[in-house]
């Protein structure tokens, strides 16, 4: 399956989950009604006798109505409450599990190693660098990824995972978690947490009723019944949780190996879990409700393994290493994280400075590093499917970023200036106009710092700009709400100060705001609203027309380029795509078009990106700057597109 098929499958899994949950709720309502009827049967006998009825029947419509309403209200309130608690995405889960956010400029040796691995894999995958958390109090080896989208994703590791695993082993674990991010598993997992918590609330109500007192008081008996019914519902919820998780773990292992081409790293991490006394078990009181999120089983082994959220360790290892004999190497506890003794402070370790000779000109590219021309057919197959070539590219790119820019990307004030520098115009007069506008808007220090960085920014090619923004996002998330509003105002000023900002530069600032707004503004979740292309014909016309204007230097070739892309899209969806004059596809209209197109089903996005590639390839090839524009548009549509690299492998179908 490609990325879009996996996303469709994740949507279908959500529908199946809702169906199972509906069935479970119906059974809970029936069980609760039966319990209430049995407990209060004596009262019904008295009322029926006084009314002259012959006997008491099980079916009591009024009782059923009130019992159903009460049960549904309890479950609904519990589910909504938990969902709202998780509304911030992965960071909410990490904090619930007592995770500590690692600052992007950390100099601790273990944290630095972990951050480097996450950054490299994010660049290779084409996704923003997620928040990284460490659970210091957990001595076991485990990890998780959580979030509703790549914009609010977080990766968490236990202290044992960060300290006990080698770089190759840790890379295998992080690759496994990135697979969950790319496969659309995270949103399903968070919804599952909310639904199961709603069922659990029945037991909470039952415990309250158990504490009531009074002679001939039937409420404690009802409370006991609700506790039993609630735990029965949770039991079946955990079975669903385990089934959903187990079927995804082998896929995540396989994807991690395809990503790193190092099955020994992932197998080594699993072997250390088997050889460590605490294994992968967690001590957090919230571990059970998040058990399906983890890299390995975070709970004690359940009866006959029927509620295990992960396949057996030996089975996962043999899939990676067929020669495994089932014997786990003993990991000494003295080497594990000691939770009682104070941890020695680690001397700061800074990345050694790398001599920078400047990037090769964007027109020529660097053999093996930058690709000046990209084949149209290589765009869609790579979406959401990074390979070892992309990972090697990311490692090389991180090494080649000038130390001054890298340092700025990891610190909040430096990251704001870096983004502004990326948006400064190449034209001297336009650039001066932007600086003047920033000064009038009281952004003088930011203007000076961005201007200082601008000459160095000019030495980097187009394909390094999106990764630089991705590296800067964790630092930008550390801005205060007031600082974010100022930063957003500065970006707006830069975009609106002149009419010469390119579509690519506009898309860069859109990437920044799209991934930061979930952290600073009231949550606004995207909902799939379009299952056919016909209602989106006008928006497709705006985007493809803008792409044609951006990609064709010769004005006479613009309509031909548009027609090539529109024909591809019209053939796929049988919808009319109108050509839009240049003055009618300005930046606000492009923004509105992308907002609506982002609400389409994955298959529409796939066809649209293919049409964008065809539009840009009117001359048969996609140039580097055009390719990066396609990557930016793919990001706006929640379709992570890895970098275009020389000699990249074709992803597995």
XYZ file of C-alpha atoms in Angstrom:
653
model
C 0.000 0.000 0.000
C 1.117 3.558 -0.669
C 0.693 6.467 1.747
C -2.797 7.369 0.517
C -4.054 3.774 0.782
C -2.714 3.563 4.339
C -4.487 6.813 5.203
C -7.732 5.459 3.744
C -7.303 2.274 5.753
C -6.757 4.310 8.914
C -10.032 6.151 8.223
C -11.836 2.833 7.718
C -10.334 1.494 10.946
C -11.776 4.515 12.734
C -15.231 3.680 11.388
C -14.831 0.054 12.504
C -13.742 1.281 15.933
C -16.853 3.458 16.194
C -19.008 0.457 15.197
C -17.430 -1.758 17.893
C -17.833 1.026 20.428
C -21.521 1.422 19.505
C -22.080 -2.310 19.972
C -20.276 -2.206 23.329
C -22.387 0.749 24.495
C -25.593 -1.032 23.450
C -24.578 -4.090 25.494
C -23.716 -1.865 28.466
C -27.109 -0.158 28.270
C -28.837 -3.542 28.195
C -26.795 -4.834 31.134
C -27.381 -1.660 33.166
C -31.115 -1.771 32.489
C -31.275 -5.416 33.559
C -29.356 -4.651 36.773
C -31.567 -1.668 37.645
C -34.705 -3.682 36.993
C -33.499 -6.581 39.160
C -32.494 -4.305 42.048
C -35.659 -2.188 42.037
C -38.044 -5.036 41.112
C -39.703 -4.898 44.505
C -40.713 -1.285 43.945
C -42.255 -2.206 40.604
C -44.245 -4.987 42.285
C -45.756 -2.515 44.741
C -46.645 0.028 42.036
C -48.101 -2.670 39.789
C -50.132 -4.201 42.620
C -51.605 -0.807 43.456
C -52.482 -0.296 39.781
C -54.149 -3.708 39.581
C -51.693 -5.148 37.047
C -51.398 -8.960 37.003
C -47.571 -9.328 37.042
C -44.213 -7.623 36.633
C -42.634 -7.895 33.180
C -39.009 -7.269 32.290
C -39.893 -4.650 29.706
C -40.524 -1.317 31.397
C -40.369 1.407 28.678
C -40.047 4.379 31.030
C -37.313 2.697 33.088
C -35.501 1.706 29.888
C -35.630 5.288 28.609
C -34.176 6.822 31.766
C -31.588 4.083 32.192
C -30.448 4.478 28.594
C -30.213 8.262 28.886
C -28.260 8.076 32.164
C -25.816 5.472 30.808
C -25.227 7.371 27.577
C -24.711 10.667 29.426
C -22.088 9.120 31.724
C -20.199 7.507 28.813
C -20.482 10.634 26.659
C -19.252 12.956 29.400
C -16.311 10.660 30.138
C -15.318 10.309 26.485
C -15.651 14.024 25.745
C -13.719 14.955 28.878
C -10.824 12.663 28.022
C -10.847 13.774 24.373
C -10.666 17.420 25.461
C -7.753 16.569 27.764
C -5.948 15.063 24.775
C -6.909 17.916 22.470
C -3.368 19.334 22.489
C -2.168 16.162 20.789
C 0.992 14.269 21.610
C 2.247 16.702 24.249
C -0.880 16.048 26.368
C -0.189 12.290 26.326
C 3.493 12.802 27.138
C 2.707 15.045 30.103
C 0.043 12.581 31.318
C 2.799 9.928 31.397
C 5.123 12.289 33.352
C 7.289 13.019 30.325
C 9.770 15.895 30.396
C 10.129 17.998 27.250
C 13.692 18.041 25.919
C 14.740 21.481 24.744
C 15.996 21.550 21.172
C 19.238 23.201 22.314
C 19.990 20.597 25.006
C 23.681 19.752 25.423
C 23.225 16.608 27.532
C 24.997 13.779 25.666
C 22.083 11.288 25.738
C 19.464 13.919 24.942
C 21.635 15.295 22.132
C 21.906 11.821 20.588
C 18.138 11.319 20.787
C 17.379 14.755 19.316
C 19.793 14.212 16.437
C 18.117 10.906 15.521
C 14.630 12.444 15.641
C 15.720 15.463 13.567
C 17.367 13.298 10.913
C 14.333 11.060 10.598
C 11.935 14.015 10.455
C 13.897 15.618 7.606
C 14.117 12.276 5.786
C 10.341 11.746 6.198
C 9.330 15.241 5.170
C 7.501 15.960 8.439
C 8.086 18.710 11.028
C 10.371 17.746 13.886
C 8.041 16.500 16.661
C 8.263 17.388 20.340
C 10.589 14.952 22.128
C 9.938 13.846 25.712
C 11.795 11.600 28.121
C 10.126 9.749 31.026
C 12.939 10.062 33.559
C 11.273 7.861 36.175
C 10.924 4.845 33.898
C 13.896 2.436 34.028
C 12.436 0.110 31.406
C 12.993 0.321 27.629
C 9.955 1.696 25.815
C 8.779 4.545 23.598
C 5.625 5.962 22.031
C 4.392 8.418 19.417
C 1.135 10.327 19.835
C -0.796 13.152 18.204
C -3.712 13.963 15.930
C -1.450 15.011 13.042
C 2.175 15.688 12.185
C 1.664 19.254 13.467
C 1.039 18.207 17.087
C 2.960 14.913 17.134
C 5.215 14.000 20.038
C 7.697 11.192 20.544
C 8.447 9.983 24.055
C 11.060 7.548 25.320
C 11.728 6.102 28.743
C 14.925 6.935 30.601
C 16.058 3.352 30.072
C 15.445 3.592 26.326
C 17.494 6.772 25.998
C 20.386 5.600 28.177
C 20.575 1.848 27.565
C 20.311 1.625 23.780
C 23.103 2.214 21.300
C 22.599 4.756 18.527
C 21.637 2.048 16.000
C 19.164 0.475 18.434
C 17.644 3.842 19.345
C 17.396 4.693 15.641
C 15.441 1.476 15.070
C 13.000 2.350 17.874
C 12.506 5.917 16.616
C 12.051 4.600 13.061
C 9.280 2.339 14.391
C 7.555 5.344 15.974
C 7.876 7.424 12.797
C 6.111 4.604 10.981
C 3.103 5.093 13.273
C 3.185 8.826 12.492
C 3.259 8.226 8.723
C 0.730 5.355 8.730
C -2.030 7.416 10.362
C -2.074 5.307 13.550
C -1.792 8.200 16.020
C -5.248 9.734 15.543
C -6.907 6.321 15.852
C -4.968 5.606 19.060
C -6.032 8.869 20.724
C -9.674 8.337 19.807
C -9.458 4.858 21.291
C -8.199 6.334 24.574
C -11.185 8.682 24.749
C -13.766 6.002 24.011
C -12.425 3.494 26.536
C -12.247 6.151 29.257
C -15.947 6.881 28.715
C -16.798 3.247 29.421
C -14.553 3.287 32.496
C -16.617 6.146 33.940
C -19.415 3.674 34.735
C -17.127 2.094 37.324
C -16.372 5.550 38.762
C -20.099 6.173 39.273
C -20.425 2.682 40.749
C -17.665 3.342 43.306
C -19.440 6.530 44.405
C -22.700 4.633 44.911
C -20.902 1.909 46.887
C -19.990 4.500 49.537
C -23.605 5.534 50.196
C -25.122 4.508 53.540
C -28.583 3.835 54.920
C -30.822 0.961 55.938
C -32.410 -0.870 53.039
C -30.505 1.432 50.689
C -30.318 -0.281 47.263
C -27.726 2.161 45.862
C -24.616 0.252 47.065
C -25.956 -2.830 45.298
C -26.486 -0.759 42.142
C -22.965 0.630 42.553
C -21.535 -2.891 42.695
C -23.459 -3.803 39.556
C -22.130 -0.703 37.735
C -18.550 -1.518 38.765
C -18.913 -5.040 37.369
C -20.629 -3.813 34.193
C -18.075 -1.033 33.720
C -15.113 -3.364 34.083
C -16.779 -5.803 31.723
C -17.038 -2.993 29.177
C -13.410 -2.030 29.777
C -12.395 -5.658 29.293
C -13.958 -5.742 25.836
C -12.555 -2.269 25.159
C -9.079 -3.552 25.983
C -9.612 -6.470 23.607
C -10.393 -3.984 20.822
C -7.402 -1.897 21.917
C -5.117 -4.936 21.780
C -6.402 -6.099 18.403
C -5.965 -2.654 16.843
C -2.430 -2.355 18.236
C -1.095 -5.859 17.478
C -1.905 -5.730 13.782
C 0.034 -2.450 13.420
C 3.227 -3.457 15.224
C 4.611 -5.838 12.592
C 3.941 -3.208 9.908
C 5.760 -0.581 11.976
C 8.734 -2.929 12.482
C 8.914 -3.635 8.750
C 8.667 0.073 7.897
C 11.437 0.915 10.370
C 13.736 -1.640 8.714
C 12.900 -0.287 5.253
C 13.696 3.188 6.582
C 17.028 2.374 8.253
C 18.097 -0.775 6.341
C 19.401 -2.018 9.680
C 17.252 -4.847 11.106
C 19.988 -5.539 13.665
C 19.359 -2.192 15.379
C 15.664 -2.807 15.959
C 16.236 -6.475 16.838
C 18.944 -5.437 19.314
C 16.538 -3.099 21.099
C 13.928 -5.866 21.382
C 16.553 -8.302 22.698
C 17.608 -5.838 25.398
C 13.972 -5.527 26.471
C 13.843 -9.315 26.868
C 17.092 -9.352 28.852
C 16.272 -6.446 31.187
C 14.542 -7.343 34.454
C 12.021 -4.517 34.138
C 11.700 -5.190 30.401
C 9.333 -2.674 28.845
C 6.932 -2.383 31.809
C 5.960 1.109 32.953
C 5.187 2.318 36.463
C 3.054 5.303 35.421
C -0.538 5.038 36.739
C -1.742 6.080 33.271
C 0.241 3.407 31.436
C -2.736 1.066 31.050
C -4.974 3.514 29.182
C -2.059 4.366 26.841
C -0.730 0.805 26.546
C -1.589 0.538 22.830
C 0.683 3.516 22.052
C 3.947 1.960 23.185
C 6.815 0.407 21.253
C 6.575 -2.737 23.417
C 4.126 -4.101 25.973
C 4.040 -1.614 28.854
C 1.935 -3.793 31.184
C 2.366 -7.174 32.827
C 1.523 -10.178 30.666
C -2.236 -10.744 30.597
C -4.029 -14.087 30.890
C -3.080 -16.220 27.875
C -1.946 -13.005 26.167
C -5.461 -12.257 24.876
C -5.220 -8.636 26.003
C -1.590 -8.136 24.996
C -1.242 -4.987 22.920
C 1.899 -6.280 21.189
C 3.027 -9.567 19.607
C 5.474 -11.689 21.666
C 9.032 -10.325 21.704
C 10.529 -13.522 20.287
C 8.081 -13.462 17.383
C 8.971 -9.867 16.513
C 12.698 -10.587 16.782
C 12.535 -13.675 14.531
C 10.779 -11.605 11.878
C 13.886 -9.395 11.899
C 16.530 -12.018 12.748
C 15.522 -15.570 11.696
C 18.616 -16.998 13.455
C 17.418 -15.847 16.891
C 17.491 -18.840 19.298
C 15.048 -17.409 21.821
C 17.705 -16.611 24.440
C 17.845 -13.010 25.594
C 21.190 -11.497 26.617
C 21.127 -10.531 30.282
C 21.141 -6.767 30.804
C 22.603 -6.001 34.219
C 20.396 -3.914 36.466
C 23.402 -1.897 37.605
C 23.678 -0.685 34.031
C 20.028 0.330 33.956
C 18.699 3.682 35.082
C 18.861 3.866 38.890
C 15.723 5.629 40.052
C 16.893 6.015 43.647
C 20.394 7.359 43.160
C 20.988 10.912 41.910
C 22.036 10.986 38.277
C 25.535 12.349 37.649
C 25.601 15.491 35.589
C 26.836 15.027 32.072
C 29.335 17.484 30.687
C 27.856 19.564 27.914
C 28.583 18.127 24.509
C 28.282 20.521 21.613
C 28.246 19.412 18.009
C 31.765 20.003 16.657
C 31.900 22.918 14.239
C 31.928 21.874 10.605
C 33.918 23.889 8.092
C 31.425 25.391 5.678
C 32.492 25.957 2.119
C 29.033 26.939 0.879
C 26.412 24.934 -0.903
C 26.669 24.312 -4.588
C 24.618 26.672 -6.739
C 20.950 25.669 -6.967
C 21.275 25.538 -10.728
C 23.914 22.823 -10.699
C 23.247 20.814 -7.545
C 25.683 18.650 -5.613
C 26.214 15.089 -6.901
C 24.702 12.644 -4.439
C 23.333 15.467 -2.290
C 21.172 17.857 -4.284
C 19.161 16.942 -7.352
C 18.697 19.772 -9.868
C 16.137 17.872 -11.990
C 13.430 15.498 -10.749
C 11.429 13.037 -12.823
C 7.664 13.529 -12.605
C 7.114 9.843 -11.829
C 9.206 10.052 -8.646
C 6.897 12.460 -6.797
C 3.821 10.453 -5.732
C 5.470 7.060 -4.936
C 7.724 8.644 -2.294
C 4.993 10.382 -0.280
C 4.978 8.946 3.227
C 7.555 6.273 2.299
C 11.073 7.394 3.266
C 13.981 5.065 2.523
C 17.584 4.704 3.610
C 18.605 7.101 0.809
C 16.431 9.809 2.340
C 17.906 9.128 5.780
C 21.456 9.385 4.461
C 20.499 12.608 2.735
C 19.122 14.007 6.010
C 22.299 13.072 7.904
C 24.464 14.770 5.262
C 22.232 17.830 5.191
C 22.395 18.277 8.972
C 26.194 18.124 8.789
C 26.329 20.732 6.025
C 24.087 23.334 7.653
C 26.281 26.281 8.727
C 26.882 26.165 12.508
C 25.468 29.678 12.952
C 22.182 28.748 11.274
C 21.969 25.441 13.131
C 22.492 27.203 16.457
C 19.813 29.773 15.574
C 17.336 27.023 14.605
C 17.556 25.495 18.098
C 16.888 28.684 20.079
C 13.532 30.561 20.085
C 14.723 34.091 19.273
C 17.217 32.792 16.718
C 14.556 30.610 15.090
C 12.205 33.594 14.636
C 14.980 35.589 12.944
C 15.903 32.577 10.796
C 12.368 32.195 9.449
C 12.161 35.928 8.724
C 15.520 35.777 6.919
C 14.199 32.970 4.717
C 11.329 35.253 3.673
C 13.423 38.315 2.789
C 13.302 39.123 -0.908
C 16.201 38.630 -3.312
C 15.498 42.038 -4.802
C 17.430 44.766 -2.870
C 14.680 47.397 -3.098
C 11.963 44.928 -2.083
C 14.131 43.657 0.761
C 14.689 47.211 2.024
C 10.926 47.786 1.866
C 10.409 44.676 4.009
C 12.962 45.919 6.558
C 11.324 49.350 6.684
C 7.903 47.787 7.255
C 9.290 45.621 10.075
C 10.795 48.732 11.653
C 7.513 50.649 11.465
C 5.803 47.647 13.080
C 8.280 47.834 16.020
C 10.224 44.745 14.935
C 13.608 46.520 14.651
C 15.714 43.902 16.565
C 14.148 41.101 14.552
C 14.777 42.999 11.316
C 18.451 43.542 12.154
C 19.017 39.895 13.101
C 17.228 38.602 10.009
C 19.273 40.955 7.820
C 22.460 39.686 9.451
C 21.506 36.085 8.629
C 20.341 36.841 5.093
C 23.750 36.622 3.316
C 24.328 33.157 4.784
C 20.793 32.130 3.841
C 21.609 33.036 0.237
C 24.316 30.357 0.154
C 21.890 27.529 0.791
C 19.847 25.951 -2.010
C 16.070 25.649 -2.107
C 16.061 22.040 -0.871
C 17.640 23.106 2.452
C 14.986 25.696 3.333
C 12.114 23.395 4.290
C 14.415 21.223 6.468
C 15.697 24.393 8.184
C 12.131 25.364 9.022
C 11.416 21.842 10.281
C 14.491 22.061 12.543
C 13.345 25.442 13.883
C 9.802 24.352 14.810
C 10.617 22.785 18.232
C 12.325 26.029 19.297
C 9.444 28.136 17.959
C 6.998 26.055 20.013
C 8.803 27.372 23.109
C 7.691 30.950 22.392
C 5.197 32.434 24.811
C 1.686 33.115 23.441
C 2.482 36.844 23.295
C 5.771 36.181 21.489
C 3.985 33.935 18.999
C 1.463 36.674 18.209
C 4.342 39.101 17.610
C 6.109 36.544 15.421
C 2.948 35.935 13.413
C 2.570 39.682 12.969
C 6.145 39.921 11.686
C 5.503 37.184 9.118
C 2.320 38.943 7.985
C 4.273 42.176 7.617
C 6.953 40.467 5.516
C 4.393 38.872 3.211
C 2.306 42.020 2.755
C 5.094 44.620 2.618
C 5.567 44.161 -1.124
C 3.933 42.302 -3.998
C 7.080 40.451 -4.970
C 7.003 37.507 -2.585
C 7.189 34.263 -4.518
C 4.735 31.416 -4.141
C 7.514 29.291 -2.619
C 8.307 31.949 0.014
C 4.611 32.275 0.790
C 4.385 28.498 1.260
C 7.334 28.597 3.668
C 5.524 30.951 6.024
C 2.344 28.877 5.639
C 4.261 25.770 6.753
C 5.460 27.610 9.861
C 2.043 28.887 10.897
C 0.233 25.657 10.059
C 2.460 23.639 12.370
C 2.605 26.228 15.182
C -1.036 27.280 15.444
C -2.180 24.014 17.141
C 0.113 24.950 20.066
C -0.933 28.572 20.490
C -4.485 28.956 19.205
C -7.763 27.218 20.096
C -7.780 23.773 18.539
C -9.328 23.630 15.090
C -9.298 20.050 13.902
C -9.587 19.422 10.197
C -12.580 17.336 9.261
C -12.868 15.426 6.024
C -15.699 17.083 4.107
C -15.038 16.338 0.442
C -15.273 12.822 -0.958
C -15.488 13.919 -4.610
C -13.495 16.443 -6.603
C -16.421 18.166 -8.310
C -17.131 20.692 -5.471
C -13.401 21.564 -5.447
C -12.984 22.309 -9.157
C -12.565 26.068 -8.645
C -9.955 25.569 -5.906
C -8.012 23.130 -8.086
C -8.090 25.719 -10.868
C -6.636 28.403 -8.589
C -3.818 26.150 -7.369
C -2.860 24.696 -10.765
C -2.958 28.148 -12.378
C -0.675 29.533 -9.664
C 1.682 26.579 -10.163
C 1.764 27.216 -13.910
C 2.607 30.909 -13.403
C 5.291 30.035 -10.842
C 6.932 27.361 -12.977
C 6.940 28.870 -16.457
C 9.257 31.748 -17.292
C 7.777 32.178 -20.774
C 4.198 33.595 -20.425
C 3.141 31.861 -23.646
C 3.732 28.466 -22.034
C 1.616 29.062 -18.916
C -1.716 27.888 -20.344
C -0.068 24.824 -21.866
C 1.443 23.866 -18.505
C -1.908 24.370 -16.777
C -3.701 22.286 -19.414
C -1.289 19.411 -18.853
C -1.999 19.281 -15.124
C -5.729 19.958 -15.466
C -6.086 17.164 -18.007
C -4.541 14.695 -15.560
C -6.888 15.814 -12.789
C -10.008 15.989 -14.965
C -9.349 12.498 -16.292
C -8.972 11.139 -12.757
C -12.077 12.820 -11.336
C -14.129 13.771 -14.401
C -14.535 17.348 -13.201
C -14.028 20.640 -15.030
C -10.919 22.555 -13.884
C -11.062 26.249 -14.909
C -7.950 28.254 -15.820
C -7.641 31.394 -13.654
C -5.958 34.646 -14.750
C -2.930 35.668 -12.706
C -4.679 38.586 -10.982
C -7.374 36.158 -9.745
C -5.053 33.624 -8.107
C -3.271 35.817 -5.591
C -2.016 34.655 -2.200
C -5.331 34.967 -0.257
C -7.125 32.930 -2.914
C -4.380 30.299 -2.886
C -4.659 30.160 0.900
C -8.432 29.631 0.766
C -8.010 26.983 -1.927
C -5.468 25.028 0.105
C -7.661 25.234 3.204
C -10.576 23.578 1.389
C -8.392 21.080 -0.473
C -6.871 19.942 2.821
C -10.335 18.709 3.831
C -10.523 16.220 0.952
C -10.073 12.455 1.183
C -6.546 11.075 0.518
C -7.268 9.913 -3.031
C -8.227 13.457 -4.103
C -5.021 14.800 -2.587
C -3.029 12.158 -4.447
C -4.592 13.127 -7.783
C -4.084 16.827 -7.050
C -0.386 16.433 -6.218
C 0.074 14.368 -9.345
C -1.546 17.185 -11.345
C 0.772 19.737 -9.668
C 3.769 17.639 -10.695
C 2.489 17.417 -14.266
C 1.945 21.185 -14.368
C 5.496 21.856 -13.249
C 6.864 19.255 -15.675
C 5.639 20.982 -18.825
C 9.225 20.730 -20.131
C 9.481 17.058 -19.125
C 11.379 17.598 -15.843
C 10.782 19.306 -12.507
C 13.507 21.732 -11.495
C 14.786 21.930 -7.940
C 12.889 25.080 -6.948
C 9.693 23.687 -8.474
C 10.163 20.403 -6.628
C 10.465 22.194 -3.292
C 7.277 24.118 -4.059
C 5.498 20.786 -4.596
C 6.896 19.595 -1.257
C 5.516 22.716 0.441
C 2.070 22.185 -1.094
C 2.167 18.516 -0.076
C 2.889 19.646 3.486
C -0.140 21.973 3.397
C -2.260 18.969 2.357
C -0.883 16.764 5.182
C 0.999 14.555 2.725
C 4.624 14.245 3.943
C 6.895 14.202 0.906
C 10.545 13.206 1.561
C 13.373 15.158 -0.083
C 14.258 14.364 -3.670
C 17.639 12.664 -3.579
C 19.970 11.269 -6.179
C 19.873 7.503 -6.591
C 16.876 7.112 -4.276
C 15.338 3.668 -4.061
C 11.835 3.060 -5.310
C 9.575 2.508 -2.264
C 8.077 -0.918 -1.809
C 4.451 -1.132 -2.938
